[in-house]
XYZ file of C-alpha atoms in Angstrom:
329
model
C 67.253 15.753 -16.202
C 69.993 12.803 -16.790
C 68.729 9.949 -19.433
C 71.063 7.086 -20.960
C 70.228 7.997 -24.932
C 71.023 5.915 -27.650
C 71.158 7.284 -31.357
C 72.620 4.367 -33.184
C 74.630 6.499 -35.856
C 78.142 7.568 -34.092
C 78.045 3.922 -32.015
C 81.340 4.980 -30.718
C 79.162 7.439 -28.276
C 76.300 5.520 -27.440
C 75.185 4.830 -25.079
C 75.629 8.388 -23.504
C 74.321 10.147 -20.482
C 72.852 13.391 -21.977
C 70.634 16.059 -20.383
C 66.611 15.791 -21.619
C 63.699 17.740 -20.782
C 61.786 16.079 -17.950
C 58.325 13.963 -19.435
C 54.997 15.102 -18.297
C 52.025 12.943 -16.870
C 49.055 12.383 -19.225
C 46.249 11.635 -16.946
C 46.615 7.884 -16.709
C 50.214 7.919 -15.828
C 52.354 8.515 -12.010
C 55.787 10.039 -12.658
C 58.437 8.408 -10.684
C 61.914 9.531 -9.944
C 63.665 6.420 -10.869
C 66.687 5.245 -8.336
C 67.350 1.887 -9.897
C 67.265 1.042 -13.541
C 67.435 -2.605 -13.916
C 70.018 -3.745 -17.212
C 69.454 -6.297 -19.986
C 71.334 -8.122 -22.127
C 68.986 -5.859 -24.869
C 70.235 -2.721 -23.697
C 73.879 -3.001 -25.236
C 72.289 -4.872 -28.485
C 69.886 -2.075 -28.648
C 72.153 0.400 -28.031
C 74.907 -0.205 -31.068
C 71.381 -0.535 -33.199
C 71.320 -4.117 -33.840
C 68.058 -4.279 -33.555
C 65.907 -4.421 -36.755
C 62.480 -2.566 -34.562
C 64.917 0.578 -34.148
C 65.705 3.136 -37.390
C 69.025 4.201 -37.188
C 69.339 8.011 -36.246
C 66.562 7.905 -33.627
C 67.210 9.100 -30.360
C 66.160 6.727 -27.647
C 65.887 6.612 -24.032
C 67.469 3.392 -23.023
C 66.127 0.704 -20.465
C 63.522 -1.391 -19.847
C 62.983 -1.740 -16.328
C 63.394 0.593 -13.051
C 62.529 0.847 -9.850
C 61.928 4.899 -7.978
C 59.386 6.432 -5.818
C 56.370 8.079 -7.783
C 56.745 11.649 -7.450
C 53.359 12.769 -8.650
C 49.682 11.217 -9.882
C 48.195 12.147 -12.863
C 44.079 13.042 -12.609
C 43.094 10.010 -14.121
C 45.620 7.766 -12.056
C 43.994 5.967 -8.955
C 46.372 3.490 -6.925
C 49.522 5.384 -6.285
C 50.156 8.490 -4.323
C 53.586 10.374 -4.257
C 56.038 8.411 -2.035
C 55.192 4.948 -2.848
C 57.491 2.698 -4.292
C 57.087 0.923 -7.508
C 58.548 -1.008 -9.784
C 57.874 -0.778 -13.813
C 58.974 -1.635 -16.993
C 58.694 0.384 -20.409
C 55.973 0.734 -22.218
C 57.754 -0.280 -25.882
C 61.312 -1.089 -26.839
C 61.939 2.398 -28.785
C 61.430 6.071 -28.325
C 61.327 8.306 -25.245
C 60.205 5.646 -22.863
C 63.092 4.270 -21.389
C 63.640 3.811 -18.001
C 67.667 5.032 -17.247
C 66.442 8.536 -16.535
C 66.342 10.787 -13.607
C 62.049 10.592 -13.952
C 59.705 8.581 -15.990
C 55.927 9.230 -16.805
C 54.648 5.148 -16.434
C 50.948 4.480 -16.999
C 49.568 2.881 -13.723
C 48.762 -0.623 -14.987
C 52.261 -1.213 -15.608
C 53.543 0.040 -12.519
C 53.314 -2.506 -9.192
C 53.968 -1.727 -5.632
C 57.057 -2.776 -4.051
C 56.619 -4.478 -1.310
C 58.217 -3.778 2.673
C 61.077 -6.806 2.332
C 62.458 -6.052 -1.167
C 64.826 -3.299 -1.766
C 64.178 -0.804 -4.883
C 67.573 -2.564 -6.418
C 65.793 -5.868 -6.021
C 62.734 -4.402 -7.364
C 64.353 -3.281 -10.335
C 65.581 -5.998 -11.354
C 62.369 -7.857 -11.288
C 60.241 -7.086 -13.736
C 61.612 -8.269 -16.729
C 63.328 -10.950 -15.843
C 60.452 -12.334 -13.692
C 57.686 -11.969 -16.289
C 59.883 -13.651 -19.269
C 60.697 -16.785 -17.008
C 57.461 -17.027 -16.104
C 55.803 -16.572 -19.509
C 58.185 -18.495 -21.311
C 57.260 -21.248 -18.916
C 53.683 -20.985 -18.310
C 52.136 -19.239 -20.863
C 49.780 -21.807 -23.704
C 51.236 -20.282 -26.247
C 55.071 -20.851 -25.225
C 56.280 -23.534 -22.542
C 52.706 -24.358 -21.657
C 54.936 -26.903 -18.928
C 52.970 -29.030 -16.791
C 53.967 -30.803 -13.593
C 56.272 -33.519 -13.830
C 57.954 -32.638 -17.233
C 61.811 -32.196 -17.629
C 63.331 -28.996 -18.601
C 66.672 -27.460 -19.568
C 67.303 -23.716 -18.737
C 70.637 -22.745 -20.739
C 72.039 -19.802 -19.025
C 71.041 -20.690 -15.364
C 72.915 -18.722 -13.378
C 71.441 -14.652 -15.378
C 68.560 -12.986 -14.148
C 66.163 -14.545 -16.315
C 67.668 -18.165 -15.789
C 67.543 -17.297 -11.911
C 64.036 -17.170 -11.959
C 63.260 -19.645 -14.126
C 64.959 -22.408 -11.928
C 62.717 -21.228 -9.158
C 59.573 -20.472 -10.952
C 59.861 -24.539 -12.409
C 60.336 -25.803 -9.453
C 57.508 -23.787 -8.300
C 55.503 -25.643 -10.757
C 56.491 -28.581 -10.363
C 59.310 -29.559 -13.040
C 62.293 -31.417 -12.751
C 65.118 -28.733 -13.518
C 68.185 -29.449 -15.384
C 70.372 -25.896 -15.812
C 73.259 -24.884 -17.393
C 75.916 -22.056 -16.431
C 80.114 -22.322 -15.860
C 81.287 -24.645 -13.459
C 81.606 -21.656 -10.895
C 77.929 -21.472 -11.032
C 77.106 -24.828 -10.435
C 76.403 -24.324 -6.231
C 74.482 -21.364 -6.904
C 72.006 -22.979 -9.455
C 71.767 -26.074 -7.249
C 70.642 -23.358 -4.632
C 68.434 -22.114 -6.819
C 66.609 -25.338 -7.078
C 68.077 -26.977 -10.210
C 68.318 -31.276 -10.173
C 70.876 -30.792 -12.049
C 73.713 -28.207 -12.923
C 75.776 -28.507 -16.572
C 78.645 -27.181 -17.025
C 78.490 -25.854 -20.749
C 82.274 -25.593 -21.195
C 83.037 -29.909 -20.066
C 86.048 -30.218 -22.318
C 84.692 -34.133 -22.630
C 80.699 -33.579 -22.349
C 78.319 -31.550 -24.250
C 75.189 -30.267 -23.121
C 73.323 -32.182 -24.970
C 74.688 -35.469 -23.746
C 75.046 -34.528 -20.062
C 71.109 -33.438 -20.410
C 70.378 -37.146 -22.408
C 72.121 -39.231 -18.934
C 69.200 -37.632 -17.225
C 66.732 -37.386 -19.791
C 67.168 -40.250 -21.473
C 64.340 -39.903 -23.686
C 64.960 -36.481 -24.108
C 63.590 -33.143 -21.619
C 59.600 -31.919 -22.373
C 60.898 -28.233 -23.006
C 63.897 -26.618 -23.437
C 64.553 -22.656 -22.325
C 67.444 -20.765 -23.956
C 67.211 -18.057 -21.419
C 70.227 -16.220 -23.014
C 69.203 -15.407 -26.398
C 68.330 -17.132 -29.750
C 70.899 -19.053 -31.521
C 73.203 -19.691 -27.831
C 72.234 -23.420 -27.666
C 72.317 -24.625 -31.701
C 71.842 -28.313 -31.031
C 69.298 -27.554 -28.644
C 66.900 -30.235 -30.638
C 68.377 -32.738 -29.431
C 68.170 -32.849 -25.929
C 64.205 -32.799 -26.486
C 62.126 -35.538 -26.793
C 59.963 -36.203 -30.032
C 56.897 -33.211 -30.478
C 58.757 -31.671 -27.186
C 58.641 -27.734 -27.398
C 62.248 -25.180 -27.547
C 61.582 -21.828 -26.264
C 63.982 -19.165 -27.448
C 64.348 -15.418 -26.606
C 64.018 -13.069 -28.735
C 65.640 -9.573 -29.009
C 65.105 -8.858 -32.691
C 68.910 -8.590 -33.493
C 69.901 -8.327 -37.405
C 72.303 -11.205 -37.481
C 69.350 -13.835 -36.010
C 67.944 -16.153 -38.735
C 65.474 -16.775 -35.646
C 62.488 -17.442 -38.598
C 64.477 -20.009 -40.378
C 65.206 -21.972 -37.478
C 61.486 -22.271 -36.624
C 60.210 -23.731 -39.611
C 62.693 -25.850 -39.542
C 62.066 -27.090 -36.235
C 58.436 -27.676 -36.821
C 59.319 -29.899 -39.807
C 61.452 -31.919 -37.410
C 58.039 -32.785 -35.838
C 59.250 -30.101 -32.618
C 57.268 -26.905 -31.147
C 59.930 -23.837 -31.660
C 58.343 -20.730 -30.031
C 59.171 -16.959 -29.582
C 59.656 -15.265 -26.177
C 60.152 -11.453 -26.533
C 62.272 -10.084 -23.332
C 59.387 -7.639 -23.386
C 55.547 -8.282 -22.839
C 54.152 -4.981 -21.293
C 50.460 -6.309 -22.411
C 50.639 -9.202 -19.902
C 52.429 -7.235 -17.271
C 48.991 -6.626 -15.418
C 47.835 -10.225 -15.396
C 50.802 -12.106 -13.744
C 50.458 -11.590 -9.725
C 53.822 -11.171 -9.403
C 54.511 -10.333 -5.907
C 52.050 -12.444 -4.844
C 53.956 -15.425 -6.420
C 57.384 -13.951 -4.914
C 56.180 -14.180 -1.334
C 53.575 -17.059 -1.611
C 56.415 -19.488 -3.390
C 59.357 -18.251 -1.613
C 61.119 -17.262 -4.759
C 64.501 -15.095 -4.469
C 65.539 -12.177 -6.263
C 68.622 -13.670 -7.891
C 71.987 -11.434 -6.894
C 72.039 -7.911 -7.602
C 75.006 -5.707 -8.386
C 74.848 -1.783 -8.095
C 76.457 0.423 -10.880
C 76.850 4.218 -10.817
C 75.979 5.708 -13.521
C 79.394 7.282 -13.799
C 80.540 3.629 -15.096
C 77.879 3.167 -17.627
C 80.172 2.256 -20.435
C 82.139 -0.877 -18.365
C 78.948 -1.983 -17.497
C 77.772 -1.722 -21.002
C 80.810 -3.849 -21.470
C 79.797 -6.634 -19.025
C 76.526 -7.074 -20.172
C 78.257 -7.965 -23.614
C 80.245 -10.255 -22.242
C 77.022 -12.832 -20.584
C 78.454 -14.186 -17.885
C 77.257 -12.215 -15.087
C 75.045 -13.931 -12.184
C 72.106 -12.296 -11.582
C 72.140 -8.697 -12.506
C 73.113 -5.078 -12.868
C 71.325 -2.314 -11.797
C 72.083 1.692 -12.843
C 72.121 3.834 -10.086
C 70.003 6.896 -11.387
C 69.359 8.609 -7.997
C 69.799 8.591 -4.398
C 68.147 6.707 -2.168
């Protein structure tokens, strides 16, 4: 079968599409024939190895997040028969997991039924994005946001800043966001109060969030990656709490900035882009239909123009997402 591999030692090739034995089901695990494989901003990072979880020389199946129809059930698998639709994302962020291949073996408590109204494009690029806005937000050990607190989401207008908008709003925050002034209709639309533009030749981020805030926002979300928003300290108010992605890369001094944030009397937490233990206890379709919440823009890819895409994801600015075409519909 087709897989996206990595192998992090001649960069120049990877990622590639090379040809991989097909995985077999343990008993616990459906194996789907993915159509959609949703992309990350991870997935280039990972894929020239500047990641410090990854050796160098290993040969990994790339992608975190698809979207197929389950082609078979393993014995000890009860929920799924072949022909439903699902959703997933990986089970860890190396080895032969990955989800841009032609079939993946997924255990069934990290798979979730797609539901009638969302198309498997949609669907695959859900799952990630979803769960880290959501745990980033909710979750006592990150956001822990209640209602009526102020937040800034820097990088509104990307999948995980799409549904972070919605999902505050959902619980009741005031939303400032920031994106390009191109953006700012779309993450108005989204729900946002208010929409910065990050590149105001004559404003900052910081002071545009401080005329709304002026005592500073509760929390603030770098829903890009750590390090995007440096003076992100100062938009919050005193003991308020900066959540920042993390995707391991070598060049972050992530650690450093922590403990230097909590001697500034602030809460600086980690999100990982990846949380397959808490997959199973967010309702997530439930809170998709209940609440209204849209699947931010998705944009197909064949899987013939892996590298451009590859290319765009380095480049951040893309609304919404891209997915990898794997497979016909």
């Amino acid at each position: 079968m087709r897989a996206v591999t990595a192998d992090f030692v001649n960069k120049s090739q990877s990622p590639r599409i090379s040809e991989i034995e097909q995985p077999r089901v343990s008993a616990d695990e459906i194996l789907v024939k993915v159509v959609y494989g949703g992309m990350n901003a991870a997935d280039w990072q990972y894929s020239q190895g500047m990641t410090k979880a990854i050796p160098a020389g290993n040969l990994n199946i790339m992608g975190f997040e698809a979207a197929g129809v389950v082609a078979s059930v393993g014995p000890g698998a009860s929920g799924f028969r072949a022909g439903d639709r699902v959703m997933f994302a990986r089970t860890g962020t190396t080895g032969d997991a990955g989800t841009f291949a032609e079939y993946v073996a997924v255990p069934v408590d990290l798979a979730c039924r797609v539901p009638d109204w969302m198309s498997l494009a949609e669907a695959a690029a859900t799952p990630i994005c979803f769960m880290t806005a959501y745990i980033a937000l909710f979750a006592d050990d990150l956001g822990n946001t209640k209602p009526g607190q102020k937040i800034l989401i820097h990088g509104g207008s990307g999948g995980v800043g799409s549904f972070a908008i919605q999902l505050a709003k959902y619980g009741g925050l005031l939303v400032a966001a920031t994106g390009r002034s191109a953006n700012r209709d779309y993450m108005i639309g989204m729900g946002a109060d208010l929409a910065i533009d990050y590149a105001d030749p004559d404003k900052g981020i910081v002071a545009q969030t401080r005329e709304w805030a002026p005592e500073g926002v509760d929390m603030v979300f770098d829903a890009v990656r750590q390090n995007t928003l440096p003076d992100a300290l100062e938009a919050l108010k005193p003991g308020g709490t900066l959540v920042s992605i993390s995707t391991g890369l070598d060049t972050s001094n992530l650690d450093e900035q922590m403990r230097a944030s909590h001697e500034r009397g602030f809460r600086h937490v980690r999100c990982f882009a990846h949380w397959p233990e808490r997959i199973g206890k967010v309702p997530l379709v439930n809170i998709l239909e209940r609440h209204g919440i849209r699947i931010p823009p998705v944009e197909e890819v064949e899987l013939r123009h892996l590298q451009s895409a590859i290319e765009r994801l380095k480049g951040g600015h893309n609304r919404g997402k891209l997915v990898l075409k794997m497979a016909a519909d």
